[in-house]
mmCIF file of C-alpha atoms in Angstrom:
data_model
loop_
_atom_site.group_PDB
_atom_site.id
_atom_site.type_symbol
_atom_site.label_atom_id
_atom_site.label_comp_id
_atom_site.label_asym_id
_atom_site.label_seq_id
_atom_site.Cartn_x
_atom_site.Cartn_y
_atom_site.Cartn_z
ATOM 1 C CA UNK A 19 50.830 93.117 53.984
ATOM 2 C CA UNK A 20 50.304 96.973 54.544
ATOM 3 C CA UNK A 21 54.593 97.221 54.169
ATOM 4 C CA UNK A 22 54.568 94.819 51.173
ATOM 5 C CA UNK A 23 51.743 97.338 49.507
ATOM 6 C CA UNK A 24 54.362 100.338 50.312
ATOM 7 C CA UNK A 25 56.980 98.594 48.497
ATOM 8 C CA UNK A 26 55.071 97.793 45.356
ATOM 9 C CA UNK A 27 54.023 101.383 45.326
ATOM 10 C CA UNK A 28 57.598 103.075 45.981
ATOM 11 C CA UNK A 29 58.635 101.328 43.104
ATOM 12 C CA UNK A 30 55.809 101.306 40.409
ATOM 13 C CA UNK A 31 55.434 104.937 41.111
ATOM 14 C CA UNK A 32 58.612 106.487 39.077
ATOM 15 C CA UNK A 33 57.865 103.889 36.611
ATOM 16 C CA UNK A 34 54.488 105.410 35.698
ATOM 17 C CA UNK A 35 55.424 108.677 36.373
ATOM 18 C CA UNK A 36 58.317 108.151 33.950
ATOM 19 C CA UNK A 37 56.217 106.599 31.187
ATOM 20 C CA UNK A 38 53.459 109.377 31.162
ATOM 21 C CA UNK A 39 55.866 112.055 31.274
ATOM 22 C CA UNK A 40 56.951 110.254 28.320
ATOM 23 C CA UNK A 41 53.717 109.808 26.652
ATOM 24 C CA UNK A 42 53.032 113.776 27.029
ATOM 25 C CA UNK A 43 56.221 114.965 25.722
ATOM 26 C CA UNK A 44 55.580 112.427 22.578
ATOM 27 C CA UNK A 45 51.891 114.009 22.264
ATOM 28 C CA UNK A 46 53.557 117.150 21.780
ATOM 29 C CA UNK A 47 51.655 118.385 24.837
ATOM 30 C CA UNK A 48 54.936 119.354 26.487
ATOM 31 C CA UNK A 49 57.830 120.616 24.493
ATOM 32 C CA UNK A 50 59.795 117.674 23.838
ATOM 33 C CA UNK A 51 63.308 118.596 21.863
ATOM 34 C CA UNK A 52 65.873 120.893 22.854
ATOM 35 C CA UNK A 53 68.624 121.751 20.366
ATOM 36 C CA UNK A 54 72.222 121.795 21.909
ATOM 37 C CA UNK A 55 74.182 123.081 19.453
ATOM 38 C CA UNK A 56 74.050 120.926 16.626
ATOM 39 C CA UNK A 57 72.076 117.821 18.565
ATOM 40 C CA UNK A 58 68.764 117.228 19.432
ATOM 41 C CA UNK A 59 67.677 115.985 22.929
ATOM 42 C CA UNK A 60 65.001 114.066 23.101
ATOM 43 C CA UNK A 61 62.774 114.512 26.584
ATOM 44 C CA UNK A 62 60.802 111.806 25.991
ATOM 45 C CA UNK A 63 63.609 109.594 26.158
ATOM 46 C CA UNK A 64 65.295 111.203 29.310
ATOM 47 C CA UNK A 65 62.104 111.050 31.306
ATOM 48 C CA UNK A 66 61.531 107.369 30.657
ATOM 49 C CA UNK A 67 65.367 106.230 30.960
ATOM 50 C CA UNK A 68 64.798 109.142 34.569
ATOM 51 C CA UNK A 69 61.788 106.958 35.295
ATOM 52 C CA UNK A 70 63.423 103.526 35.558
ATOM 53 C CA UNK A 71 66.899 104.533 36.921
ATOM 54 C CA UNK A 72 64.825 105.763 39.943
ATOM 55 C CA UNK A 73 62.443 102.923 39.946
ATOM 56 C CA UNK A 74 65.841 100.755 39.989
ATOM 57 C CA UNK A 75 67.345 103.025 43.183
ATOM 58 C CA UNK A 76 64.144 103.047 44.805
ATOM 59 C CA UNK A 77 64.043 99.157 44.374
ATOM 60 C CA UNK A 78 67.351 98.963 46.021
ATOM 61 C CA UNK A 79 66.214 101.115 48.753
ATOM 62 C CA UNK A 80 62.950 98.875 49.281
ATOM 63 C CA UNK A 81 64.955 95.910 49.604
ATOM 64 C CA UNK A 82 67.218 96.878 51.966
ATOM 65 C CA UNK A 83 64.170 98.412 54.131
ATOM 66 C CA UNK A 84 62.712 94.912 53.782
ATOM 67 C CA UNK A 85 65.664 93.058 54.593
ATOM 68 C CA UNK A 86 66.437 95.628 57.651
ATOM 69 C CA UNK A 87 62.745 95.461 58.914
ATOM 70 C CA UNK A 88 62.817 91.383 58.544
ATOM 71 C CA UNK A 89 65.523 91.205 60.521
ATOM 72 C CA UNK A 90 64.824 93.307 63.523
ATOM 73 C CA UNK A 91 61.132 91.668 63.516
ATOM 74 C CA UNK A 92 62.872 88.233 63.442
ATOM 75 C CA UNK A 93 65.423 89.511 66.461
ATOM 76 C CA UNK A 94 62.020 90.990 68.168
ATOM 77 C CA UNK A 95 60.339 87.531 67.918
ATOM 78 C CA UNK A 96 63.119 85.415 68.704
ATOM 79 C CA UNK A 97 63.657 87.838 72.126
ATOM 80 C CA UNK A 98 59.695 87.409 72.724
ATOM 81 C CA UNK A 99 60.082 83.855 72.468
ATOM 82 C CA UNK A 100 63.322 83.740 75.098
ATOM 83 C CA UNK A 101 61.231 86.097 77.352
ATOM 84 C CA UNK A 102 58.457 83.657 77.791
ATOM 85 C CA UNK A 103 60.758 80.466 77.772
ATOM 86 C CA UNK A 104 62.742 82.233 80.324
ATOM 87 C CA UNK A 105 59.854 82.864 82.447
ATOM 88 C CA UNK A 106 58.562 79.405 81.777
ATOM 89 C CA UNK A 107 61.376 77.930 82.950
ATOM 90 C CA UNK A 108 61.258 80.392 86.278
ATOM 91 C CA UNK A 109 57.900 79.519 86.964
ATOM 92 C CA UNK A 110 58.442 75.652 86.930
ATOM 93 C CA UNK A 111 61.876 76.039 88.992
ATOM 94 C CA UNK A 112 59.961 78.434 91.399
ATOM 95 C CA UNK A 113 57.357 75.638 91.762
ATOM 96 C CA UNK A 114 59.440 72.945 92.558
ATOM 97 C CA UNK A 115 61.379 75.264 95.148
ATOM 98 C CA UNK A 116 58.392 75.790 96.754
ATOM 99 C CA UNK A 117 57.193 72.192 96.484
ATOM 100 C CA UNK A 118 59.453 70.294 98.545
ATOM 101 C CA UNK A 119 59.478 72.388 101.427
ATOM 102 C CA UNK A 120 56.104 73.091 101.744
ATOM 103 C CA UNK A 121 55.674 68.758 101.539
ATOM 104 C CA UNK A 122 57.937 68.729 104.126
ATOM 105 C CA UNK A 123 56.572 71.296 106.309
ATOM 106 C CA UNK A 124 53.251 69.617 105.921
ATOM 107 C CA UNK A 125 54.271 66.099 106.753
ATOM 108 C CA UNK A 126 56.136 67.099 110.047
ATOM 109 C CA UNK A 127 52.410 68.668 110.752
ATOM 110 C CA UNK A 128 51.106 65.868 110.360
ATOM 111 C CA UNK A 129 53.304 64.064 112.330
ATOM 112 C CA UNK A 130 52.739 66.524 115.475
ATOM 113 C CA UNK A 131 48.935 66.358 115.018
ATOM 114 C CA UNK A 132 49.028 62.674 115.500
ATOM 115 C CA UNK A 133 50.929 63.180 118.858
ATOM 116 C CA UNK A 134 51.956 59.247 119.335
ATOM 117 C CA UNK A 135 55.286 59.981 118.052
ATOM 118 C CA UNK A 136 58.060 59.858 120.391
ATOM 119 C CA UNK A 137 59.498 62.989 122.214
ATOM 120 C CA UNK A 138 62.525 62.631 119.678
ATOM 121 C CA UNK A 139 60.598 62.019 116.593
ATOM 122 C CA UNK A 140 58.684 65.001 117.349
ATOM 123 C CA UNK A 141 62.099 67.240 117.777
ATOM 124 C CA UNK A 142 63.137 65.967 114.628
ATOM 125 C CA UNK A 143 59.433 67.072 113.437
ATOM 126 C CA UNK A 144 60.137 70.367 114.623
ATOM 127 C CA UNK A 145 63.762 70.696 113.196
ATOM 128 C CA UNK A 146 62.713 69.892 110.090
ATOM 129 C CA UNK A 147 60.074 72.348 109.587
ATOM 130 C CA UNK A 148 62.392 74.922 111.253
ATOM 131 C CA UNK A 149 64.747 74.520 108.385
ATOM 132 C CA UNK A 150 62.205 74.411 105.754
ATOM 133 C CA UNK A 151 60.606 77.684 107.177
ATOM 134 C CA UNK A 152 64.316 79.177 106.880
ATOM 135 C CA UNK A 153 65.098 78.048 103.359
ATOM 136 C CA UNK A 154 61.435 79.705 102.628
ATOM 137 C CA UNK A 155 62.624 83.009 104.235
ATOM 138 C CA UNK A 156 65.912 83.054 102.264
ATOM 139 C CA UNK A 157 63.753 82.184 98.823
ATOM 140 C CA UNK A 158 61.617 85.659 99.682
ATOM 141 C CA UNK A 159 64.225 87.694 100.897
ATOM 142 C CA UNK A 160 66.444 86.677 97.645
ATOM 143 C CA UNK A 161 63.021 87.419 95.114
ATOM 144 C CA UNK A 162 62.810 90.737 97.018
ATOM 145 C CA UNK A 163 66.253 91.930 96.212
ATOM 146 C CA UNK A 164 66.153 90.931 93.035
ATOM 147 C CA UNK A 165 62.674 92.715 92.961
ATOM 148 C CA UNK A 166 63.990 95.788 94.341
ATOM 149 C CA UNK A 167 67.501 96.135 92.373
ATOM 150 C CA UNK A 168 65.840 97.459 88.927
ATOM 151 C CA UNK A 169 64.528 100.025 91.666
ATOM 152 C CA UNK A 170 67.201 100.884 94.017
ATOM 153 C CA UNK A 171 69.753 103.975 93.362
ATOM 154 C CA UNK A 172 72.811 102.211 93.334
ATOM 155 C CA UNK A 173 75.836 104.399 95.030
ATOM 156 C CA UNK A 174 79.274 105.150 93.469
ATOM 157 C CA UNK A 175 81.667 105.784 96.407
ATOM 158 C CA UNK A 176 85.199 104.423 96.880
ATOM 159 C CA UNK A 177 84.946 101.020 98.455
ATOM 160 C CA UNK A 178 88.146 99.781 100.556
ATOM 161 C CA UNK A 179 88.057 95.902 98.952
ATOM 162 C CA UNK A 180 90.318 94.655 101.753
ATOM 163 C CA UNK A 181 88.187 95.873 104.420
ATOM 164 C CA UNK A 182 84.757 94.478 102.773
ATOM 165 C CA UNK A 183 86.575 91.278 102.300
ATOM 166 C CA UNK A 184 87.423 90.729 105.685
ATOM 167 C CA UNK A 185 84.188 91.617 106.852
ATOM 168 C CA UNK A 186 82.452 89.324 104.211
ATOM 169 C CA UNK A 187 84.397 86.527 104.876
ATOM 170 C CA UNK A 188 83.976 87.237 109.139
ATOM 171 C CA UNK A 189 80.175 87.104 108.288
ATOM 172 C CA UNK A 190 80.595 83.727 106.385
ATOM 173 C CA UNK A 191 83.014 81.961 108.794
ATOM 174 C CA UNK A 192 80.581 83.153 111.850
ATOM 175 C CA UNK A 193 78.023 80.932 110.867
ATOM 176 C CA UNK A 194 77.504 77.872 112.804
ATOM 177 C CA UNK A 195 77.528 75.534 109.704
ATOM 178 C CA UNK A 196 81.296 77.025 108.891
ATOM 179 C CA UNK A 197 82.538 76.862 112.603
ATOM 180 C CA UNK A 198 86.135 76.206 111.908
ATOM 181 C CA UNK A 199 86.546 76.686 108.234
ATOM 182 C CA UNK A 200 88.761 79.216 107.438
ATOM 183 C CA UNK A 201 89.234 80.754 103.904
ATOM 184 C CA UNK A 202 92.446 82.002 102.920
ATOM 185 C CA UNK A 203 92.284 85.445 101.821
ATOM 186 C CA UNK A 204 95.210 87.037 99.913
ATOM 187 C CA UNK A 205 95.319 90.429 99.115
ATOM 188 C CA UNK A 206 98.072 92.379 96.426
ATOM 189 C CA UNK A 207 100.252 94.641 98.323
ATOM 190 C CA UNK A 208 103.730 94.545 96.209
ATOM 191 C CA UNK A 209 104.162 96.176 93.952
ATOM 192 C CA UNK A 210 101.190 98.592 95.517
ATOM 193 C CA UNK A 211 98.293 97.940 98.019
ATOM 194 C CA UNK A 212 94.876 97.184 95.645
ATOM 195 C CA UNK A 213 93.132 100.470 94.845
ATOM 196 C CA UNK A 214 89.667 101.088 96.186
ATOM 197 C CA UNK A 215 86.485 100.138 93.606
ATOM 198 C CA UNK A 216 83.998 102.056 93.017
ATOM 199 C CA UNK A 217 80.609 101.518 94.212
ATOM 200 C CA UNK A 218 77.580 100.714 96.841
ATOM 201 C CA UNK A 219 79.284 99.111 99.669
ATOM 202 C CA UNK A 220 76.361 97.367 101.034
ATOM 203 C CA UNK A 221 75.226 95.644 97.734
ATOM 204 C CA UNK A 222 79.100 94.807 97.204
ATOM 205 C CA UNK A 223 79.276 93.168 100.851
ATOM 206 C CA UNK A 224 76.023 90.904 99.655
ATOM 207 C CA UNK A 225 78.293 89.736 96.553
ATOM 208 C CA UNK A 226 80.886 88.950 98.454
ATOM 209 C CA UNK A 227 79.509 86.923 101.411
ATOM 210 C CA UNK A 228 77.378 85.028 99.017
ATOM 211 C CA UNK A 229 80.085 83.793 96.741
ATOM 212 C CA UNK A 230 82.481 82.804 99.829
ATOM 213 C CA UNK A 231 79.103 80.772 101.600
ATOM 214 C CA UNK A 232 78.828 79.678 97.807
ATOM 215 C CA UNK A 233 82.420 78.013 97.835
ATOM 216 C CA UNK A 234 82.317 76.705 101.280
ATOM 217 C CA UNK A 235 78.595 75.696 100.695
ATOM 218 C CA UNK A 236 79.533 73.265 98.287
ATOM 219 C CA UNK A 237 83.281 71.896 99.710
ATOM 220 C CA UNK A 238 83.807 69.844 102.573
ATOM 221 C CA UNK A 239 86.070 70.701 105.548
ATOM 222 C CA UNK A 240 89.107 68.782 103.894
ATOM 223 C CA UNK A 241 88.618 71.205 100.961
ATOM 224 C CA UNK A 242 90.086 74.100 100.798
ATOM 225 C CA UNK A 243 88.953 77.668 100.038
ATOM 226 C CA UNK A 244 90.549 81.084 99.226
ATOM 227 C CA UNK A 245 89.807 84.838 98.515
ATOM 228 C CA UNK A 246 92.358 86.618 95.908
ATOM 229 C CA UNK A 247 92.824 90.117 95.114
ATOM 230 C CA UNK A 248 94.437 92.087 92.830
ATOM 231 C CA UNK A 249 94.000 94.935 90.308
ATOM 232 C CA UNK A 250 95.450 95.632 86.723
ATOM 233 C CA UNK A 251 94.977 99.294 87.132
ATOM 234 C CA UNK A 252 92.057 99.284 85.598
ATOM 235 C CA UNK A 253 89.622 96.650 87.783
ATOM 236 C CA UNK A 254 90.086 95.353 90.724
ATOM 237 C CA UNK A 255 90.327 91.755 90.085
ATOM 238 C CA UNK A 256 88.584 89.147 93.141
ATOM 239 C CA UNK A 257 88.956 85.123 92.475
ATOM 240 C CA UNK A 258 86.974 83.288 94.852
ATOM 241 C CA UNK A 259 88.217 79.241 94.591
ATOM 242 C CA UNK A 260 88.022 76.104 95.722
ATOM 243 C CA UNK A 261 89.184 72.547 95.690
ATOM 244 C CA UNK A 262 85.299 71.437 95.710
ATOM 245 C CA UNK A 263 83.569 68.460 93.019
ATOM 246 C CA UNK A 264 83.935 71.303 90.478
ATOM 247 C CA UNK A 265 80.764 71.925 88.277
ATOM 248 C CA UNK A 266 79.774 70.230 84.533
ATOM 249 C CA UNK A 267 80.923 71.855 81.691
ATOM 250 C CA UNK A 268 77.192 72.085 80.509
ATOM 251 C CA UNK A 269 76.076 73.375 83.782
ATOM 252 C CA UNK A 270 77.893 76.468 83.477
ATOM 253 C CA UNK A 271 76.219 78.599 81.258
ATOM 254 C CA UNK A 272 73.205 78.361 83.209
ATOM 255 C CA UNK A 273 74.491 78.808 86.702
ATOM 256 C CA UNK A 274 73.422 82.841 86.747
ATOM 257 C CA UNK A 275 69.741 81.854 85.587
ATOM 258 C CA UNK A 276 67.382 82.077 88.679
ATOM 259 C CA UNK A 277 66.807 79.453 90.488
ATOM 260 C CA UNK A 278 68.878 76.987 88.494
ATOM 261 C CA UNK A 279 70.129 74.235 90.281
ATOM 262 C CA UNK A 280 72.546 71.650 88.497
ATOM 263 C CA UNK A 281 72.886 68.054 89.607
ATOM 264 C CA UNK A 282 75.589 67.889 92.115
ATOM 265 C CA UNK A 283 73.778 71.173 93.602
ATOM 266 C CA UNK A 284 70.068 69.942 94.145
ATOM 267 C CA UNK A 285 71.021 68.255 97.872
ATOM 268 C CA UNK A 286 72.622 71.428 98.571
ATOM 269 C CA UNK A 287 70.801 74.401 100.966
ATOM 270 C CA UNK A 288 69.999 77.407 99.089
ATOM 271 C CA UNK A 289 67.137 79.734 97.419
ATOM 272 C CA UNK A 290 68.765 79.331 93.929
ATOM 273 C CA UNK A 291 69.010 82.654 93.588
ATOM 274 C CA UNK A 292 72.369 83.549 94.874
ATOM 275 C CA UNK A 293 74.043 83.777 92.037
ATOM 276 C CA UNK A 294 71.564 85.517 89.957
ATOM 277 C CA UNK A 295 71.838 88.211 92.522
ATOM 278 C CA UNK A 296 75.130 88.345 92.592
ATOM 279 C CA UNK A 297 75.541 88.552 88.553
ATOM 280 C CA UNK A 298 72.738 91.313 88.601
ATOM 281 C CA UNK A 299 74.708 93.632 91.334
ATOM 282 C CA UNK A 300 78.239 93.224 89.811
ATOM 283 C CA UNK A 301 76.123 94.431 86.184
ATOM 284 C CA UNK A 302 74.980 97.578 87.837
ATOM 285 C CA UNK A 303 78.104 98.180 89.178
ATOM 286 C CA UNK A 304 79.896 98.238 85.248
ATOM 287 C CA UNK A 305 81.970 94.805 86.198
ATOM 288 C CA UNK A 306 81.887 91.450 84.876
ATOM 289 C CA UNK A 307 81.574 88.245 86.753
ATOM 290 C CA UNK A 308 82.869 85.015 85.125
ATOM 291 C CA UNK A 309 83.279 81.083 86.187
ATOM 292 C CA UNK A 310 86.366 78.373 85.284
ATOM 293 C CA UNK A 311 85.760 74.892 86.888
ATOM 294 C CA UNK A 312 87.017 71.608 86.480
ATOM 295 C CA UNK A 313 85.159 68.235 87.607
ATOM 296 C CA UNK A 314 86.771 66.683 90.401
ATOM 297 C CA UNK A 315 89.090 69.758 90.433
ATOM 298 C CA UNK A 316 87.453 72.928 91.080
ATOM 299 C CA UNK A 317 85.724 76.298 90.582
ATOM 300 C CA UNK A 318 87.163 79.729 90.313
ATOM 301 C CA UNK A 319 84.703 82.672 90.242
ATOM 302 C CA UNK A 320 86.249 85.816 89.045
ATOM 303 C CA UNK A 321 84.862 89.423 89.300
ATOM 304 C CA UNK A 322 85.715 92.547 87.882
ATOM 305 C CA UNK A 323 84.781 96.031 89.622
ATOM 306 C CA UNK A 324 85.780 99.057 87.740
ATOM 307 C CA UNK A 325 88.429 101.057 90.027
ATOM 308 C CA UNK A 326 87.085 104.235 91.512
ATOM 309 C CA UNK A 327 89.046 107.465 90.182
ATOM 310 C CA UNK A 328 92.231 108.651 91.829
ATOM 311 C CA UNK A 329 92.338 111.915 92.727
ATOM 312 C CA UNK A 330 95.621 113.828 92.665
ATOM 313 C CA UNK A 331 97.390 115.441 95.700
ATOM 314 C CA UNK A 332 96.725 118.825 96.084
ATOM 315 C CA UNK A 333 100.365 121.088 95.984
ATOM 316 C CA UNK A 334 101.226 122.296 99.304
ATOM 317 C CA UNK A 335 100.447 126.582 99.412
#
């Protein structure tokens, strides 16, 4: 209302100022011809003509103020609205990945307390809540990275990508779910080695080793799974792929959203929050992450890390 008032005003104002500038000049209270020569110019005239050529540009002006200030409240509101449907959405995922292992945990309690189930049952009992307990851990770890990321002071060293590769994928195939998967990692050497990227190694090596689990996480031992590197001299340029059930084509915008979970994913071990992580890191790190999958195919996850600066060779003395 208050803006609408301010427009009104802006351009009424030269308007009235025009027409009693006009009216005085008439009343002979100012002087209103001037000869020129032979011709007579009348003030009157000029200050009322004055008056609505500037009511017209301030008009103009008032418009486009509106228009501007209509649209950036409209973009303000419709971000509002995304901020609390995104946290909406959170909330209820965050809920149900709390839910089931928390019913879980408390039904193999139950099952103890009664103590007439049989030795095995009971292991079972215990298994079960051991692996709820652990997907629990991972959940809290994952919100507390993502927590402390905003924070953190991210570094901006030259990483060797070969060498965090192999390590990432060592940590990945070391785990006893993976025993005897390997991943086939392929790294550009001709027509030059891959230069190193810039930035913090130990949030890289997280990237990494999350998006190889993610790929054998989601194949079977039949599948197959490989690491490729290269660079275009201005990114270094990692495709992680696989030969897995692939992933919907309307699942994929949503797979960097916390704790999303698509269909063929939901039996799957896992905080939800992998991803998310990952796509947050490879942002603070100036690259791009990006997905191509087919159903029944395949996924390919690409990411781009911004090349750290060469530095020349110094001339010999």
């Amino acid at each position: 209302m208050r803006r609408r008032l301010l427009v009104v005003a802006a351009i009424i104002s030269p308007l009235l100022l025009g027409a009693l500038l006009s009216a005085l000049l008439e009343l002979d209270i100012l002087p209103n011809l001037l000869l020129v020569g032979e011709y007579a110019v009348s003030f009157s005239g000029i200050a009322s003509r004055a008056g609505l050529l500037l009511s017209l540009v301030v008009a103009g002006g008032a418009g486009l103020w509106w228009w501007l200030g209509h649209r950036v409240e409209s973009a303000r509101e419709a971000l509002r609205e995304e901020q609390v449907s995104a946290r909406r959405r959170f909330l209820q995922r965050l809920d149900h990945e709390l839910k089931n292992p928390l019913t879980i945990i408390r039904l193999g309690i139950t099952n103890l307390q009664h103590g007439a189930a049989p030795p095995e049952e009971q292991r079972a009992s215990l298994e079960r809540i051991a692996q709820q307990v652990q997907r629990l851990g991972r959940l809290i770890v994952d919100l507390r990275w993502l927590g402390e990321l905003d924070e953190r002071d991210v570094e901006h060293r030259p990483v060797d990508l070969q060498q965090l590769l192999a390590e990432a994928v060592s940590m990945v195939e070391e785990m006893p779910e993976y025993k005897r998967r390997p991943v086939d990692v392929t790294v550009q050497q001709v027509p030059w080695p891959v230069a190193a990227v810039r930035g913090d190694r130990d949030l890289l090596l997280v990237v990494f080793r999350n998006l190889v689990d993610n790929a054998l996480k989601h194949t079977q031992a039949a599948d197959r799974v490989e690491v490729r590197v290269s660079d275009d001299g201005q990114a270094a340029i990692v495709e992680i792929a696989d030969t897995g059930p692939g992933i919907p084509e309307e699942e994929i915008p949503h797979i960097f959203e916390e704790l999303f979970r698509g269909e063929s994913a939901r039996a799957v071990p896992g905080s939800g929050l992998g991803l998310a992580l990952v796509q947050r890191i490879i942002l603070l790190h100036g690259g791009a992450i990006s997905v191509r999958s087919r159903v029944g195919r395949g996924t390919m996850i690409v990411v781009r890390l911004p090349l750290a600066p060469q530095t020349s060779p110094q001339p010999a003395a």
